[in-house]
Every structure is written in C-alpha cells, then in structure tokens.
Short mmCIF file of C-alpha atoms and ligand atoms in Angstrom, two decimals:
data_model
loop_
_atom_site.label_atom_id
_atom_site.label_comp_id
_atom_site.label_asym_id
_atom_site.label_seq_id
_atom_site.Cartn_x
_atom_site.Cartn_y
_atom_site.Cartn_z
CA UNK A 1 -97.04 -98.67 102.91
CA UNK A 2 -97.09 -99.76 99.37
CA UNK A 3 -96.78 -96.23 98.26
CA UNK A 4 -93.97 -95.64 100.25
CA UNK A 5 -92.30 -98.74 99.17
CA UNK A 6 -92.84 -97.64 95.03
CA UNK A 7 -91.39 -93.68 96.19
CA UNK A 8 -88.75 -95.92 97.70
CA UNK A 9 -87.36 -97.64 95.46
CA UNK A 10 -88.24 -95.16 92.46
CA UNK A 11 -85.87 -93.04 94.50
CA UNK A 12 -82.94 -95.68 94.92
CA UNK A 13 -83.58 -96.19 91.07
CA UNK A 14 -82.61 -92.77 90.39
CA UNK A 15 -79.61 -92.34 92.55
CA UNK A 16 -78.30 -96.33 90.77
CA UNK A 17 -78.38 -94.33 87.45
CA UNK A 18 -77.00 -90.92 89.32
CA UNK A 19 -73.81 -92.53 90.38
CA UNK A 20 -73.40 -94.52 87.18
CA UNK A 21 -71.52 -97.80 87.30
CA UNK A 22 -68.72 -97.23 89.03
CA UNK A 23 -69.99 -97.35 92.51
CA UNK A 24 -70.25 -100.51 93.96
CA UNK A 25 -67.64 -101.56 92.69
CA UNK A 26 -65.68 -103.93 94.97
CA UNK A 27 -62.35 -104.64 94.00
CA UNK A 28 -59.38 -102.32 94.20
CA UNK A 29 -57.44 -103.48 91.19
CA UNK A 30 -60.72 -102.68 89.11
CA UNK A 31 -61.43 -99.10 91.12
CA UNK A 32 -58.04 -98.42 90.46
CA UNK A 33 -57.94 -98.91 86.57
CA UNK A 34 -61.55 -96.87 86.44
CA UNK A 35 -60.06 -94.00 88.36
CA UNK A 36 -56.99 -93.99 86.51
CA UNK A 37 -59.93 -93.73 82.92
CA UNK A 38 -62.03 -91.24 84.77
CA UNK A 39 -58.45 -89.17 85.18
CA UNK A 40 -58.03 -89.58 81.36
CA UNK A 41 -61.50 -88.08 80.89
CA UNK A 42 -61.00 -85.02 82.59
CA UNK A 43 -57.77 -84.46 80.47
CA UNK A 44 -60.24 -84.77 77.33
CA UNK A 45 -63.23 -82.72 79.10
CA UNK A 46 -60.17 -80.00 79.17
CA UNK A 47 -59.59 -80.21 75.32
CA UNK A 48 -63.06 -80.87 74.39
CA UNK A 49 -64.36 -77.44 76.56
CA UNK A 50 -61.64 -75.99 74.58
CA UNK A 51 -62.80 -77.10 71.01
CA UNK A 52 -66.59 -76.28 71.82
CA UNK A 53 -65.25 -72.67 72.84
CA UNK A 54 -66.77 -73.12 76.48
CA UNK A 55 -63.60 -72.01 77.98
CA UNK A 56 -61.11 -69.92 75.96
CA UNK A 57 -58.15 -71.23 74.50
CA UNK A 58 -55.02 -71.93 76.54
CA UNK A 59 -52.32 -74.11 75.06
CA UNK A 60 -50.29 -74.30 78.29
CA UNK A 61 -53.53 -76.15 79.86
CA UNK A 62 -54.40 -77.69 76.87
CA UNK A 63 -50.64 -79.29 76.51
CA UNK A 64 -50.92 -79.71 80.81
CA UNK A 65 -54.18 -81.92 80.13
CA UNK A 66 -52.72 -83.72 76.67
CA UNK A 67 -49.68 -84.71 79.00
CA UNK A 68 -51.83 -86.14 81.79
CA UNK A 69 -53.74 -88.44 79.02
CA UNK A 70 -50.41 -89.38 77.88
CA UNK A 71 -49.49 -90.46 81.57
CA UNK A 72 -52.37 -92.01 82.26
CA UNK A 73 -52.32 -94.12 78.92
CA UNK A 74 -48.80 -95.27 80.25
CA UNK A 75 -50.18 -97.10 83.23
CA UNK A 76 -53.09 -98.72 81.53
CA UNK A 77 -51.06 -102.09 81.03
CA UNK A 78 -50.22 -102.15 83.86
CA UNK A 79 -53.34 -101.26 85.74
CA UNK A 80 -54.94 -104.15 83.20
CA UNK A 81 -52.09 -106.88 83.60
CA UNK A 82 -53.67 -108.78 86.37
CA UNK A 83 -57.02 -110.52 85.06
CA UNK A 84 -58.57 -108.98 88.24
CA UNK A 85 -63.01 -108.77 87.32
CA UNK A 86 -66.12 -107.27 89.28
CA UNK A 87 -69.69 -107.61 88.42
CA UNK A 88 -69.56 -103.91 87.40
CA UNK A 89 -67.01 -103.99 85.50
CA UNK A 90 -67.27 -103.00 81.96
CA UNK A 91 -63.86 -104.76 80.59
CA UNK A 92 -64.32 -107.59 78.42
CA UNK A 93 -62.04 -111.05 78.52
CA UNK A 94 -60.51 -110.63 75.28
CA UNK A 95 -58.15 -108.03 77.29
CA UNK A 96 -56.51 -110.98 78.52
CA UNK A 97 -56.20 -112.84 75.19
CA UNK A 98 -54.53 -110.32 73.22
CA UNK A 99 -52.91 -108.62 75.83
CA UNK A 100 -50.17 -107.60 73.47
CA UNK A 101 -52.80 -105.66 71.22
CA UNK A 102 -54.19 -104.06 74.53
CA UNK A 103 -50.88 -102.89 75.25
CA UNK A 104 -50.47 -101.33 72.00
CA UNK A 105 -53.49 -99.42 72.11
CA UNK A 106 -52.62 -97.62 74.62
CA UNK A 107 -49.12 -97.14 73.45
CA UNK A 108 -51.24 -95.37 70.74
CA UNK A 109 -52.93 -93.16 73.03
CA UNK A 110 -49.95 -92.60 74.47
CA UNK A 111 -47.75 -91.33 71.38
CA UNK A 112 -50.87 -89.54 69.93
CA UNK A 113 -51.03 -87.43 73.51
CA UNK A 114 -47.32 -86.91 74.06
CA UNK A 115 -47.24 -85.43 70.67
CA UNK A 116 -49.65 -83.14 71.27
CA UNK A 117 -48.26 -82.05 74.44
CA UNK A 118 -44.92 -81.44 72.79
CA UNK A 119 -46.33 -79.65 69.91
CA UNK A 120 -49.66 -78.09 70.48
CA UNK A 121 -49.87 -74.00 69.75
CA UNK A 122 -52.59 -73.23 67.84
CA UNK A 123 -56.38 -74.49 68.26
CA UNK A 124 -56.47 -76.13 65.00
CA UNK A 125 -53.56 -78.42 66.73
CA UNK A 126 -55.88 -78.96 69.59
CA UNK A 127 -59.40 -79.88 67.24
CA UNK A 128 -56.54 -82.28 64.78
CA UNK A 129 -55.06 -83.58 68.05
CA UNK A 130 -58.52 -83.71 69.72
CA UNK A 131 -59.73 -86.01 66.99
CA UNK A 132 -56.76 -88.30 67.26
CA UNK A 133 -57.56 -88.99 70.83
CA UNK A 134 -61.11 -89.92 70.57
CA UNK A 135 -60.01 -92.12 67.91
CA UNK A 136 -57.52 -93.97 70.00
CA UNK A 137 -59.93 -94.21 73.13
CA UNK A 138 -62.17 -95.70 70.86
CA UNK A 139 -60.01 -98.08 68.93
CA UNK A 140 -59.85 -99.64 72.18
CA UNK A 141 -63.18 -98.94 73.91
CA UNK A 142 -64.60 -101.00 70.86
CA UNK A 143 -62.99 -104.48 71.13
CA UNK A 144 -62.36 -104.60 75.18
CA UNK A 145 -64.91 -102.34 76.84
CA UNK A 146 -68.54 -103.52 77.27
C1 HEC B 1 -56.10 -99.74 75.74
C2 HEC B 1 -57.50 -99.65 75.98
C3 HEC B 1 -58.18 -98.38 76.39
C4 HEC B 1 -57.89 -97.09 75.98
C5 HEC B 1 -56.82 -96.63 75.00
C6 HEC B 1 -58.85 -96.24 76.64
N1 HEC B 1 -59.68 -96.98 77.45
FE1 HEC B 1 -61.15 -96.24 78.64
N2 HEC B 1 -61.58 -98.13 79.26
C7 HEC B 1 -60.96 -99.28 78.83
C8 HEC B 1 -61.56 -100.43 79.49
C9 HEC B 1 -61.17 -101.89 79.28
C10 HEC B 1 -62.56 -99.94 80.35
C11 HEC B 1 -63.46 -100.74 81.28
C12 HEC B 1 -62.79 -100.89 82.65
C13 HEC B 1 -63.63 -101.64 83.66
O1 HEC B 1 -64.88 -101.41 83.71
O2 HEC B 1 -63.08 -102.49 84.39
C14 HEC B 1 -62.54 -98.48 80.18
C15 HEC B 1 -63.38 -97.62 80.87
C16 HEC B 1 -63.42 -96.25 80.69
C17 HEC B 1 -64.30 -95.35 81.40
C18 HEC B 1 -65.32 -95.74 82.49
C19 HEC B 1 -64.64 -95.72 83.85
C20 HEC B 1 -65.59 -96.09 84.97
O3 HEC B 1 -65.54 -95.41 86.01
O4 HEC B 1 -66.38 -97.04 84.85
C21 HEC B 1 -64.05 -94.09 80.92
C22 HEC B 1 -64.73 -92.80 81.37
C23 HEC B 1 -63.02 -94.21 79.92
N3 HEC B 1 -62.65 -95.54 79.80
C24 HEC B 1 -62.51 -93.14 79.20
C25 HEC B 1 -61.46 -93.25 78.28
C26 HEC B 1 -60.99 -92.13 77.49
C27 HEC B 1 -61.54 -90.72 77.54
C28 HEC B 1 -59.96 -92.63 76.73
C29 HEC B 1 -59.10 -91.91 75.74
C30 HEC B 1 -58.52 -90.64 76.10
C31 HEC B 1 -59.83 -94.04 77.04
N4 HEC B 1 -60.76 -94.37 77.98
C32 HEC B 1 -58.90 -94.87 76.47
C33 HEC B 1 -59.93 -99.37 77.92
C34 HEC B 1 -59.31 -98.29 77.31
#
C-alpha cells in the first residue's frame, strides 16, 4: 500500500512537470492571454528551426511566422487590460501599474515583427531579425513575468 502510494504520486509528480504550468489553470481571461504567448512561440520555434538549420530556409514561412508574432503582439494589451489573476499564473502586478509601459512593449514586439515580415529575404535578415525578437520578448518577460 505504501509502495503504491510513493509509485503514485512519483507518477502524478512527473506528469505536474510534463504539462508545465499552464494546466490547471482556471480562468479564461488568463488561458486566453497564455494561448495567445504559446501562439507567439510557435512563430519563434519557426524562425529559431530556421536559424539552427533544422529545417531549410524559407522566407515566405519565415515572413508567414514573423507576421503571426506581430499579430499576436497586437492583442497582448488587450488580452492583459483586465487585472484578471490565477494561482498559476506567471504575470506579475506591476502589469497593472505601468500599464502604459506594458503596452509599449509589445508595441515593440510588434514593429520589430512587422518589419521583418515586410522585409525579410535573406537568412542573415532572419538571425538580425531573430535577435530583435528575443530581445523584445525579453524586455518584457523581465519586469512583468514571474
Ligand atoms: C508586453 C509583454 C510581453 C511580451 C512582449 C512577451 N510576453 Fe510572453 N508573457 C508575458 C507575461 C506577462 C506572461 C505571463 C502570463 C501569465 O502567466 O498569466 C507571459 C508568458 C509567456 C509564456 C508562457 C505561457 C504559458 O502557457 O504559461 C510564453 C511561452 C511566452 N510568454 C512567450 C513569449 C515570446 C516567445 C515572446 C516574444 C516573441 C513573448 N512572450 C513576448 C508578457 C510578454
């Protein structure tokens, strides 16, 4: 019995850690802003596969995926406005004390990923345009994500 309990809950351990943070998670407004970052992520996995040569170089797809950051990085205000929380939540308060310097940081997103997806032809566009991303998902990630 004991044994089974320690299998048991070694087991549940693993699957918490398996399906990360986001699960559980029981408000819409905050599923809804972490679906809307996990979309942003794929547009990056895109670029980033690109960069790291594990898939060849396509600048239609690569300006398709800098687009979809771009779009994505337009709704995050809005997605953010309402001071909506969860207990799994990874957004910090300060969001809602400087919401004006939120909103620009993902205005910055948003210019740095429209450019590219306006521009974008060679892959030393993608790796300069790359870079610029990660910076601007990290300009934020840094002051308002846990
Ligand atoms: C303007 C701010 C801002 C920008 C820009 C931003 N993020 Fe986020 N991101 C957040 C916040 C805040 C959270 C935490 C949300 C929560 O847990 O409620 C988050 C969470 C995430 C998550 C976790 C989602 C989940 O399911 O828990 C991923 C992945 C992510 N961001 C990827 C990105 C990537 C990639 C970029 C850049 C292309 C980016 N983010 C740009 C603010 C931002």
């Amino acid at each position: 019995m004991t044994r089974f309990a320690t299998v048991f809950t070694a087991g549940a351990l693993c699957l918490a850690t398996f399906a990360a943070a986001h699960t559980g998670v029981k408000n819409p407004a905050v599923v809804a802003r972490m679906d809307a970052m996990k979309a942003t992520q794929d547009g990056v996995k895109v670029l980033g596969a690109m960069v790291k040569g594990e898939r060849s170089f396509d600048a239609t797809a690569a300006r398709a995926a800098a687009a979809e950051i771009a779009a994505e990085a337009a709704r995050t205000p809005d997605l953010f406005k309402a001071q909506e929380t969860d207990p799994n939540s990874e957004a910090l308060p300060v969001i809602w004390e400087d919401f004006a310097d939120f909103t620009a940081k993902s205005k910055d997103l948003e210019r740095v990923a429209l450019a590219l997806s306006a521009s974008l032809e060679t892959e030393d566009q993608l790796r300069a345009g790359l870079g610029q991303i990660g910076a601007a998902c990290k300009a934020c990630h840094e002051v308002y994500r846990e």
